[in-house]
Amino acid sequence: MTIEQSALPFTRRSLLAAGAALALPLPAAAARSPSSLAALGAAKGIRFGSTIGGKTMADPRYRQLNAAECALIVPENEMKWAALRPDARHFDFRAADRIVAWSTANDIGVRGHTLLWHSERWMPQWVADHDYGSSPAIEAERLLVDHVATVAGRYADRVDSFDVVNEAIDSETGKLRETALSRHLGAIETLELAFRAARQAAPEAQLVYNDYMGWRSDEGLHRDAVLRLLEQLRKRRAPVDALGVQSHLGSKFSDTPTGLGSLDETAWRRFLDEVTGMGFDLLVTEMDVHENPLPGDIAVRDAQVAAHARAYLDLMLSYPQTKTVICWGLSDRYSWLGDFRQRPDGLPKRPSPFDANYKRKPFRDAIAAAFNAAAPR
Ligand code: XIL
């Protein structure tokens, strides 16, 4: 198979080609009932969505679950550099196109994630190994702008919100990370460039800085660093519209059965007040609950996950700037958290709104209840 190298926008023709292998679209109205999360959210001006891709895209029951619940889809990995860029010269859009085509056919919106994952670990190795030549800053800028312009431009008609930059801060030190690109361009300059290129290629799209700072007491350094970054980007007039709050709740690091960690709601509200005070919108972009530190008993565990999710969503939705809520996967069967540390009792993890057999869990009902309780926006 040839690699799709064209920088042309995503058209109806590429849509049909990419979607040909998939099942026929479901009639949107039938797919999403009035009690779906999509409909309950929409009643309050909130878009609900989840992520799909790879194995989950190949599972018809999982696709059906997404079509039934979601107004929005995010490709889990397929729009990252690691998936789109086999090397410095080529783009491979096949997997991303299939997701966009499926979403389009099912009348579901698409978010783009992510035009720049500012972390060497998650970029393809060739970016670090690339020959930046005798004018490395010029070559680094060319590479970055070319990538952002090509990807954002291709999907600008279908994607109305992009995570332009992901995880630029080292949460251990509070400093901006160093990458092959930032070594030549400067860190803040790299981020600014990505936002400017995105605005140019997709002028109508919401442009988001996305990161994993949260409401736990031990996340103060990360929260402060994100505020400083947003301030700097504002000062430079970089076109940033919103902060994506990933919302991976709980903790993948703690195995002690002490609950989901010590929270600092006051500091979290102060943080959100400052972010919204600067004029940024908020999105919940990757919600799940890592429940390693909760008891094994399923009813107890699910109830605690649901209560935690409800309290969190009530707080986030108390900000009218929160108009998007996305879960990072709908079913325990495929959650990325399954790849992290196993539970000390060895039991399967339950971080998602639906169980491994696609049965709804209290977490799913907590999202519905939070939407029902939210003020319209
Ligand atoms: C994760 C995917 O879910 C995994 O499949 C992949 O191996 C690594 O990335 N923050 C992000 C997402 O911004 O892109 C990550 O997704 C989860 C953490």
XYZ file of C-alpha atoms and ligand atoms in Angstrom:
395
model
C 0.000 0.000 0.000
C 1.211 3.461 -0.747
C 1.687 6.008 1.932
C -0.653 8.951 1.671
C 1.649 11.906 1.170
C -0.816 14.453 -0.068
C -1.169 17.633 1.895
C -4.622 18.144 0.396
C -7.521 18.645 2.772
C -9.672 15.775 3.910
C -12.366 15.657 1.254
C -15.575 13.799 0.717
C -13.703 11.530 -1.713
C -11.008 10.596 0.789
C -13.798 10.137 3.299
C -15.587 7.637 1.108
C -12.362 5.819 0.288
C -11.332 5.592 3.907
C -14.775 4.620 5.117
C -15.485 2.013 2.472
C -14.240 -0.873 4.573
C -16.365 0.023 7.583
C -19.919 -0.903 8.382
C -22.655 1.322 7.073
C -23.336 4.398 9.156
C -25.971 4.188 11.822
C -28.761 6.711 11.456
C -27.585 9.343 13.937
C -30.949 9.903 15.568
C -31.476 6.200 16.168
C -27.912 5.742 17.360
C -28.143 8.346 20.098
C -31.179 8.158 22.329
C -32.355 11.079 24.483
C -30.773 9.354 27.485
C -27.350 9.036 25.822
C -24.485 11.005 27.334
C -24.304 12.940 24.059
C -27.945 14.040 24.391
C -27.819 14.728 28.142
C -24.703 16.833 27.618
C -26.147 18.619 24.576
C -29.177 19.658 26.637
C -26.751 21.778 28.695
C -24.468 22.898 25.868
C -21.821 20.280 26.710
C -20.234 18.018 24.108
C -19.546 14.520 25.419
C -17.052 12.257 23.726
C -14.450 9.555 23.969
C -11.447 8.165 22.208
C -11.195 5.433 19.596
C -8.440 3.885 17.487
C -6.348 0.779 16.879
C -7.976 -2.279 18.450
C -11.069 -0.365 19.516
C -11.732 0.839 15.983
C -11.701 -2.782 14.834
C -14.345 -3.838 17.376
C -17.873 -3.302 16.007
C -19.454 -3.462 19.472
C -17.113 -0.775 20.699
C -17.802 1.408 17.673
C -21.516 0.926 18.308
C -21.103 1.975 21.951
C -19.294 5.141 20.862
C -21.918 5.912 18.234
C -24.613 5.471 20.880
C -23.049 7.689 23.569
C -20.726 10.225 21.925
C -21.067 13.552 20.164
C -17.297 13.749 19.797
C -14.447 11.369 18.982
C -10.704 11.751 19.537
C -8.305 9.422 17.744
C -6.408 7.825 20.669
C -3.031 7.693 18.917
C -3.660 8.074 15.194
C -3.096 11.844 14.927
C 0.161 11.817 16.890
C 3.516 12.269 15.160
C 4.400 8.688 16.071
C 1.462 7.443 13.994
C 1.450 9.975 11.143
C 5.157 10.329 10.466
C 7.240 7.341 9.355
C 10.039 9.803 8.589
C 10.784 13.480 7.982
C 9.367 13.506 4.452
C 6.214 11.406 4.542
C 2.798 11.416 6.130
C 0.650 8.333 6.592
C -2.928 9.450 7.138
C -4.645 6.116 6.612
C -5.539 5.278 10.216
C -6.522 8.845 11.103
C -8.627 9.141 7.938
C -10.541 5.977 8.825
C -11.516 7.419 12.195
C -12.488 10.771 10.729
C -14.506 9.015 8.015
C -16.303 6.797 10.507
C -17.082 9.764 12.753
C -18.366 11.763 9.814
C -20.552 8.912 8.605
C -22.039 8.624 12.100
C -22.567 12.335 12.574
C -19.992 12.604 15.356
C -17.583 15.535 15.736
C -13.807 15.031 15.884
C -11.081 16.554 18.090
C -7.479 16.497 16.942
C -4.830 15.166 19.344
C -2.052 16.271 19.186
C -0.173 18.523 16.767
C 2.891 18.561 19.025
C 3.547 16.213 21.939
C 6.302 18.301 23.474
C 8.051 15.317 25.031
C 10.918 13.459 23.418
C 9.638 10.169 24.808
C 6.459 10.291 22.770
C 7.865 11.641 19.506
C 9.253 9.318 16.833
C 12.967 8.618 17.295
C 13.791 10.132 13.895
C 12.915 13.622 15.176
C 15.805 13.372 17.655
C 18.112 11.729 15.091
C 17.230 14.095 12.253
C 20.043 15.989 10.504
C 19.219 19.616 11.257
C 22.078 20.805 9.034
C 24.072 23.997 9.282
C 21.049 26.215 10.058
C 19.357 23.985 12.622
C 16.838 26.562 13.841
C 15.566 27.066 10.299
C 15.294 23.326 9.698
C 13.557 22.729 13.054
C 11.060 25.479 12.278
C 10.463 24.094 8.783
C 9.841 20.607 10.145
C 7.432 21.762 12.851
C 5.487 24.231 10.719
C 5.255 21.754 7.851
C 3.837 19.111 10.179
C 1.316 21.357 11.916
C 0.202 23.031 8.693
C -0.215 19.715 6.876
C -2.135 17.922 9.612
C -4.269 20.836 10.812
C -4.917 21.875 7.208
C -5.951 18.376 6.174
C -8.562 18.069 8.906
C -9.598 21.715 9.297
C -13.013 21.029 7.737
C -13.831 18.242 10.181
C -11.885 18.990 13.355
C -13.085 22.072 15.211
C -10.760 21.730 18.205
C -7.102 20.716 18.310
C -4.794 19.861 21.169
C -2.022 21.873 19.583
C 0.559 21.248 22.292
C 0.473 18.349 24.741
C 2.343 18.026 28.051
C 5.084 20.631 27.553
C 5.965 20.718 31.259
C 8.029 18.262 33.261
C 5.710 17.815 36.239
C 8.628 16.788 38.502
C 10.578 20.029 38.005
C 7.942 22.465 36.735
C 10.250 23.343 33.825
C 9.437 23.255 30.133
C 10.740 20.015 28.651
C 13.659 19.954 26.241
C 13.194 18.271 22.888
C 15.183 18.085 19.663
C 13.047 20.937 18.333
C 13.353 23.139 21.420
C 17.125 22.688 21.558
C 17.290 24.581 18.274
C 14.309 26.911 18.646
C 13.915 27.511 22.379
C 11.084 25.874 24.335
C 8.539 28.680 24.533
C 9.344 29.638 20.937
C 8.601 26.066 19.818
C 5.201 26.109 21.482
C 4.341 29.558 20.158
C 5.294 28.480 16.655
C 3.027 25.436 16.853
C 0.052 27.575 17.899
C 0.700 30.150 15.178
C 0.990 27.485 12.482
C -2.203 25.832 13.724
C -4.138 29.102 13.650
C -3.019 29.722 10.113
C -3.931 26.259 8.879
C -7.226 25.961 10.792
C -8.373 29.515 11.483
C -11.812 28.465 12.765
C -10.641 25.762 15.153
C -10.359 26.031 18.913
C -6.657 25.757 19.829
C -5.871 24.031 23.101
C -2.912 23.556 25.416
C -3.446 20.111 27.005
C -1.815 18.809 30.197
C -2.339 16.482 33.169
C -2.142 18.823 36.162
C -4.969 17.998 38.555
C -6.627 18.554 41.895
C -4.431 16.356 44.103
C -2.506 18.134 46.868
C 0.817 16.953 45.444
C 0.240 18.616 42.046
C 0.899 22.223 43.094
C 4.215 22.535 41.262
C 2.635 21.359 38.019
C -0.385 23.659 38.388
C 1.873 26.681 39.005
C 4.047 25.829 36.021
C 0.997 25.559 33.748
C -0.206 28.978 34.914
C 3.198 30.487 34.180
C 3.207 28.895 30.731
C -0.277 30.190 29.903
C 0.762 33.671 31.077
C 3.840 33.592 28.867
C 1.852 32.435 25.850
C -0.682 35.206 26.449
C 2.078 37.805 26.731
C 3.471 36.639 23.405
C -0.012 36.789 21.910
C 0.191 33.164 20.874
C -3.242 32.052 19.620
C -4.309 29.758 22.488
C -8.040 29.483 23.187
C -8.362 26.953 25.957
C -6.741 24.687 28.522
C -7.319 20.964 28.146
C -7.491 19.371 31.576
C -6.705 15.722 30.927
C -8.414 14.501 34.111
C -6.727 11.159 34.618
C -8.072 10.956 38.156
C -6.852 8.735 40.953
C -3.267 7.644 40.802
C -1.307 5.101 38.860
C 1.571 5.379 41.296
C -0.087 4.675 44.612
C -0.949 1.085 45.477
C -1.815 1.704 49.091
C -5.509 1.202 49.798
C -5.897 4.766 51.008
C -8.517 6.019 48.602
C -7.882 8.237 45.629
C -5.325 10.588 47.166
C -5.439 13.757 49.139
C -7.229 16.511 47.248
C -6.821 20.266 47.425
C -10.063 21.635 46.032
C -9.297 25.172 47.122
C -6.022 25.223 45.208
C -7.739 23.614 42.221
C -10.487 26.232 42.137
C -7.884 28.983 42.504
C -6.046 27.455 39.538
C -9.199 27.258 37.401
C -10.164 30.791 38.424
C -6.799 32.076 37.220
C -7.008 30.149 33.950
C -10.517 31.345 33.171
C -9.591 34.810 34.450
C -7.018 34.983 31.661
C -9.861 34.325 29.216
C -9.206 30.648 28.478
C -11.975 28.105 28.067
C -11.683 24.713 29.788
C -12.082 21.195 28.425
C -12.055 17.869 30.222
C -10.079 15.995 27.587
C -9.101 12.524 28.872
C -11.138 11.493 31.881
C -10.748 8.144 33.644
C -10.189 7.002 37.211
C -7.155 4.926 38.095
C -8.471 2.868 40.976
C -5.411 0.911 42.113
C -5.681 2.291 45.648
C -9.360 1.256 46.013
C -10.648 -2.011 47.526
C -11.111 -5.017 45.243
C -14.838 -5.533 45.900
C -16.445 -4.463 42.637
C -19.556 -2.798 44.034
C -17.514 -0.818 46.553
C -14.860 0.092 44.011
C -17.317 1.164 41.302
C -19.274 3.267 43.790
C -16.132 5.087 44.935
C -14.981 5.686 41.351
C -18.422 7.062 40.501
C -18.541 9.337 43.548
C -15.078 10.663 42.735
C -16.005 11.294 39.093
C -19.256 12.995 40.092
C -17.565 15.349 42.557
C -14.919 16.180 39.971
C -17.399 16.831 37.159
C -19.639 18.928 39.416
C -16.635 21.110 40.152
C -15.470 21.324 36.527
C -18.998 21.987 35.225
C -19.510 24.753 37.790
C -17.308 26.693 35.335
C -19.472 27.687 32.357
C -16.220 27.671 30.365
C -16.281 23.841 30.467
C -18.207 22.877 27.358
C -16.489 19.609 26.445
C -16.149 16.414 28.484
C -14.191 13.524 27.001
C -13.426 10.138 28.525
C -10.176 8.427 27.568
C -11.981 5.295 26.443
C -15.443 4.038 27.341
C -14.798 0.416 28.311
C -12.546 -1.277 30.881
C -11.722 -3.812 28.165
C -9.387 -1.434 26.366
C -8.328 1.232 28.874
C -4.720 2.363 28.426
C -4.393 2.161 32.211
C -4.423 -1.607 31.884
C -0.830 -1.300 30.668
C 0.304 0.476 33.822
C 1.039 -1.082 37.194
C -1.252 -3.924 38.022
C -3.439 -3.743 41.092
C -1.777 -5.239 44.159
C -4.612 -7.813 44.391
C -4.137 -8.734 40.715
C -7.791 -8.011 39.857
C -8.638 -6.445 36.476
C -8.859 -2.668 36.549
C -12.126 -0.763 36.247
C -11.225 2.838 35.287
C -13.927 3.484 32.637
C -17.668 4.233 32.480
C -18.507 0.803 30.969
C -17.189 -2.587 32.006
C -15.228 -5.041 29.868
C -18.509 -6.376 28.437
C -19.802 -2.885 27.603
C -22.260 -2.886 30.496
C -22.807 0.525 32.009
C -21.246 1.163 35.395
C -22.041 3.665 38.148
C -19.322 5.875 36.614
C -21.454 6.227 33.486
C -24.478 7.190 35.576
C -22.363 9.702 37.493
C -21.537 11.487 34.240
C -25.227 11.525 33.319
C -26.162 12.890 36.753
C -23.474 15.590 36.550
C -24.824 16.668 33.150
C -28.388 16.722 34.488
C -27.301 18.851 37.441
C -25.185 21.266 35.387
C -26.358 24.748 34.509
C -26.901 25.329 30.785
C -24.036 27.045 28.984
C -1.935 7.222 25.500
C -2.658 6.146 24.737
O -3.896 5.908 25.367
C -1.830 4.890 24.691
O -2.439 3.944 23.841
C -0.430 5.214 24.170
O 0.388 4.077 24.272
C 0.206 6.350 24.950
O -0.654 7.465 24.938
N -2.013 11.659 27.937
C -2.262 11.905 26.595
C -2.660 10.787 25.706
O -2.251 13.059 26.166
O -2.219 10.960 24.395
C -2.171 9.464 26.247
O -2.664 8.429 25.430
C -2.583 9.283 27.683
C -1.966 10.369 28.546
